[in-house]
Amino acid sequence: MHAIMETGGKQYRVSEGDILFIEKLDAEAGDKVTFDRVLALGDGDGMKVGDPTVSGASVSGEVLKNGKAKKVIVYKMKPKKNYRRKQGHRQPYTQVKITSISV
């Protein structure tokens, strides 16, 4: 069984045992999280699509860790104007392991 869920403004196709890197959640490592914005459910028989969500469906997971992604360098320059700006950014993330999908 797999599900399409939404969190952090992004959609993910998940099944049990998957490990995801999602936008940072307000949870510590070892906490249980539940995602109730399930857009679609599918298994070997067929697909159930919500309008916009499937009522009563949820995806449960366990937070493995919180961290930061690799650094991205943002460099702005305007030629012949002596304008240069260098800035780094590390996006925070939460690593989640999907434990169950319930209908």
XYZ file of N, CA and C in Angstrom:
309
model
N 0.843 -1.185 0.000
C 0.000 0.000 0.000
C 0.880 1.236 0.000
N 0.470 2.246 -0.759
C 1.192 3.507 -0.756
C 0.198 4.661 -0.664
N 0.716 5.821 -0.303
C -0.129 7.002 -0.148
C 0.611 8.213 -0.692
N -0.166 9.209 -1.097
C 0.400 10.499 -1.472
C -0.042 11.477 -0.402
N 0.931 12.043 0.307
C 0.623 12.947 1.408
C 1.277 14.293 1.162
N 0.800 15.285 1.904
C 1.320 16.637 1.753
C 1.809 17.138 3.108
N 3.010 17.700 3.113
C 3.548 18.351 4.302
C 4.599 19.365 3.868
N 4.599 20.497 4.517
C 5.578 21.519 4.195
C 5.426 22.093 2.802
N 4.208 22.054 2.242
C 3.981 22.595 0.912
C 4.443 21.688 -0.214
N 4.842 20.464 0.100
C 5.305 19.515 -0.908
C 4.510 18.218 -0.783
N 4.468 17.459 -1.865
C 3.757 16.192 -1.868
C 4.754 15.052 -1.978
N 4.505 13.978 -1.239
C 5.399 12.826 -1.205
C 4.606 11.549 -1.431
N 5.152 10.621 -2.215
C 4.570 9.286 -2.383
C 5.308 8.381 -1.406
N 4.592 7.818 -0.451
C 5.214 7.045 0.621
C 4.575 5.670 0.741
N 5.337 4.747 1.265
C 4.831 3.444 1.685
C 5.540 3.091 2.993
N 5.102 2.026 3.641
C 5.666 1.683 4.946
C 7.153 1.365 4.825
N 7.935 1.912 5.751
C 9.370 1.676 5.766
C 10.185 2.730 5.034
N 9.542 3.656 4.317
C 10.267 4.702 3.594
C 10.888 5.689 4.571
N 12.015 6.257 4.166
C 12.685 7.297 4.946
C 12.688 8.568 4.101
N 12.149 9.658 4.676
C 11.978 10.915 3.955
C 12.779 12.031 4.609
N 13.208 12.975 3.789
C 13.766 14.231 4.266
C 12.722 15.295 3.945
N 12.036 15.813 4.971
C 10.965 16.782 4.755
C 11.337 18.103 5.416
N 10.513 19.120 5.168
C 10.733 20.416 5.802
C 10.678 20.257 7.321
N 11.420 21.099 8.027
C 11.609 20.942 9.463
C 10.280 20.952 10.217
N 10.102 19.944 11.075
C 8.947 19.844 11.956
C 9.352 20.205 13.374
N 8.382 20.592 14.169
C 8.636 20.933 15.563
C 8.533 19.664 16.407
N 9.493 18.750 16.199
C 9.508 17.468 16.921
C 10.951 17.036 17.120
N 11.188 16.315 18.179
C 12.525 15.825 18.493
C 12.708 14.404 17.966
N 13.947 13.939 17.954
C 14.242 12.574 17.505
C 13.556 11.579 18.435
N 12.901 10.575 17.838
C 12.179 9.572 18.600
C 10.700 9.864 18.766
N 10.256 11.087 18.441
C 8.837 11.431 18.555
C 8.026 10.782 17.433
N 6.761 10.548 17.703
C 5.833 10.038 16.702
C 5.109 11.230 16.069
N 4.951 11.204 14.747
C 4.231 12.258 14.041
C 3.139 11.619 13.185
N 2.065 12.369 12.964
C 0.953 11.899 12.154
C 0.646 12.943 11.091
N 0.549 12.499 9.849
C 0.211 13.373 8.732
C -1.211 13.027 8.305
N -2.142 13.991 8.426
C -3.531 13.702 8.082
C -3.943 14.290 6.739
N -3.052 15.004 6.070
C -3.343 15.517 4.719
C -2.931 14.459 3.698
N -3.746 13.402 3.569
C -3.504 12.317 2.622
C -4.335 12.609 1.379
N -3.674 12.800 0.245
C -4.356 13.174 -0.990
C -4.861 11.969 -1.765
N -4.169 10.818 -1.661
C -4.581 9.622 -2.391
C -4.029 8.393 -1.692
N -4.738 7.282 -1.839
C -4.308 5.988 -1.318
C -4.349 4.976 -2.459
N -3.373 4.097 -2.492
C -3.360 3.083 -3.538
C -2.830 1.768 -3.008
N -3.341 0.688 -3.582
C -2.828 -0.639 -3.278
C -2.913 -1.458 -4.553
N -2.772 -2.763 -4.447
C -2.783 -3.604 -5.637
C -4.110 -3.597 -6.372
N -5.211 -3.310 -5.673
C -6.528 -3.365 -6.297
C -6.877 -2.096 -7.065
N -6.554 -0.949 -6.517
C -6.935 0.299 -7.179
C -6.452 1.507 -6.417
N -7.022 2.647 -6.761
C -6.590 3.926 -6.215
C -7.805 4.654 -5.648
N -7.646 5.278 -4.489
C -8.697 6.090 -3.891
C -8.173 7.515 -3.790
N -8.820 8.434 -4.504
C -8.370 9.821 -4.572
C -9.319 10.677 -3.762
N -8.762 11.597 -2.979
C -9.565 12.475 -2.140
C -10.012 13.719 -2.877
N -10.900 14.482 -2.202
C -11.413 15.713 -2.804
C -11.445 16.821 -1.767
N -10.403 17.473 -1.349
C -9.008 17.298 -1.766
C -8.255 16.236 -0.976
N -8.802 15.810 0.193
C -8.104 14.787 0.966
C -9.019 13.587 1.174
N -8.419 12.449 1.470
C -9.169 11.239 1.778
C -9.584 11.315 3.243
N -10.892 11.276 3.503
C -11.366 11.424 4.881
C -11.044 10.172 5.691
N -10.547 10.388 6.897
C -10.234 9.280 7.797
C -8.884 8.636 7.560
N -8.145 9.055 6.558
C -6.837 8.452 6.271
C -5.731 9.249 6.947
N -4.699 8.545 7.378
C -3.546 9.209 7.984
C -2.301 8.371 7.761
N -1.170 9.048 7.832
C 0.134 8.403 7.698
C 0.902 8.684 8.977
N 1.423 7.639 9.614
C 2.175 7.789 10.859
C 3.649 7.554 10.597
N 4.463 8.273 11.349
C 5.899 8.125 11.185
C 6.640 8.409 12.472
N 7.929 8.159 12.434
C 8.791 8.392 13.583
C 9.940 9.291 13.145
N 10.212 10.331 13.933
C 11.290 11.261 13.617
C 12.616 10.593 13.949
N 13.498 10.500 12.948
C 14.817 9.915 13.172
C 15.815 10.968 13.628
N 15.824 12.127 12.947
C 16.727 13.203 13.367
C 16.334 14.507 12.702
N 16.821 15.592 13.261
C 16.714 16.916 12.663
C 18.119 17.345 12.260
N 18.229 18.065 11.184
C 19.555 18.501 10.746
C 19.464 19.613 9.730
N 20.619 19.899 9.118
C 20.702 20.918 8.081
C 21.316 20.307 6.832
N 20.821 20.732 5.673
C 21.341 20.235 4.399
C 22.695 20.876 4.117
N 23.331 20.462 3.024
C 24.608 21.050 2.643
C 24.429 22.519 2.281
N 25.498 23.268 2.403
C 25.436 24.704 2.175
C 25.276 25.022 0.692
N 24.397 25.982 0.416
C 24.198 26.505 -0.929
C 24.716 27.930 -0.932
N 25.558 28.252 -1.897
C 26.129 29.592 -1.994
C 25.271 30.433 -2.929
N 24.848 31.612 -2.436
C 24.094 32.568 -3.247
C 25.040 33.726 -3.533
N 25.364 33.954 -4.807
C 26.314 34.997 -5.190
C 25.637 35.943 -6.166
N 25.614 37.216 -5.816
C 25.027 38.236 -6.680
C 26.131 39.182 -7.126
N 26.085 39.554 -8.404
C 27.116 40.444 -8.931
C 26.544 41.278 -10.062
N 26.883 42.554 -10.071
C 26.539 43.417 -11.190
C 27.850 43.918 -11.786
N 28.106 43.562 -13.032
C 29.391 43.921 -13.620
C 29.563 45.438 -13.756
N 30.783 45.863 -13.567
C 31.211 47.267 -13.732
C 30.584 48.221 -12.716
N 29.907 47.716 -11.696
C 29.262 48.575 -10.700
C 29.818 48.347 -9.293
N 30.829 47.489 -9.157
C 31.452 47.183 -7.870
C 30.415 46.671 -6.863
N 29.490 45.800 -7.324
C 28.460 45.224 -6.477
C 28.632 43.713 -6.452
N 29.001 43.190 -5.285
C 29.159 41.754 -5.112
C 28.653 41.378 -3.723
N 27.803 40.357 -3.651
C 27.295 39.877 -2.375
C 27.374 38.350 -2.376
N 27.971 37.793 -1.339
C 28.079 36.350 -1.194
C 27.366 35.957 0.095
N 26.470 34.983 -0.035
C 25.689 34.561 1.124
C 25.517 33.047 1.066
N 25.634 32.390 2.215
C 25.430 30.953 2.305
C 24.110 30.641 2.986
N 23.541 29.468 2.662
C 22.274 29.060 3.263
C 22.284 27.553 3.474
N 21.841 27.112 4.650
C 21.667 25.681 4.942
C 20.217 25.470 5.350
N 19.480 24.701 4.541
C 18.058 24.475 4.786
C 17.881 23.419 5.884
N 17.116 23.723 6.927
C 16.859 22.719 7.960
C 15.882 21.661 7.465
N 16.040 20.424 7.944
C 15.169 19.332 7.538
C 14.892 18.426 8.724
N 13.894 17.559 8.555
C 13.577 16.514 9.515
C 13.556 15.189 8.764
N 14.261 14.205 9.286
C 14.281 12.879 8.673
C 13.225 12.022 9.374
N 12.284 11.484 8.579
C 11.147 10.744 9.122
C 11.099 9.361 8.494
N 10.831 8.337 9.320
C 10.604 6.982 8.821
C 9.113 6.691 8.925
N 8.502 6.287 7.811
C 7.071 6.007 7.767
C 6.826 4.636 8.406
N 5.951 4.612 9.441
C 5.689 3.366 10.149
C 4.384 2.697 9.716
N 3.328 3.501 9.437
C 2.066 2.885 9.045
C 1.209 3.849 8.245
N 0.340 3.257 7.414
C -0.657 3.985 6.649
C -2.014 3.421 7.034
N -2.882 4.271 7.572
C -4.199 3.796 8.018
C -5.302 4.484 7.248
N -6.381 3.754 7.035
C -7.530 4.278 6.290
C -8.686 4.496 7.242
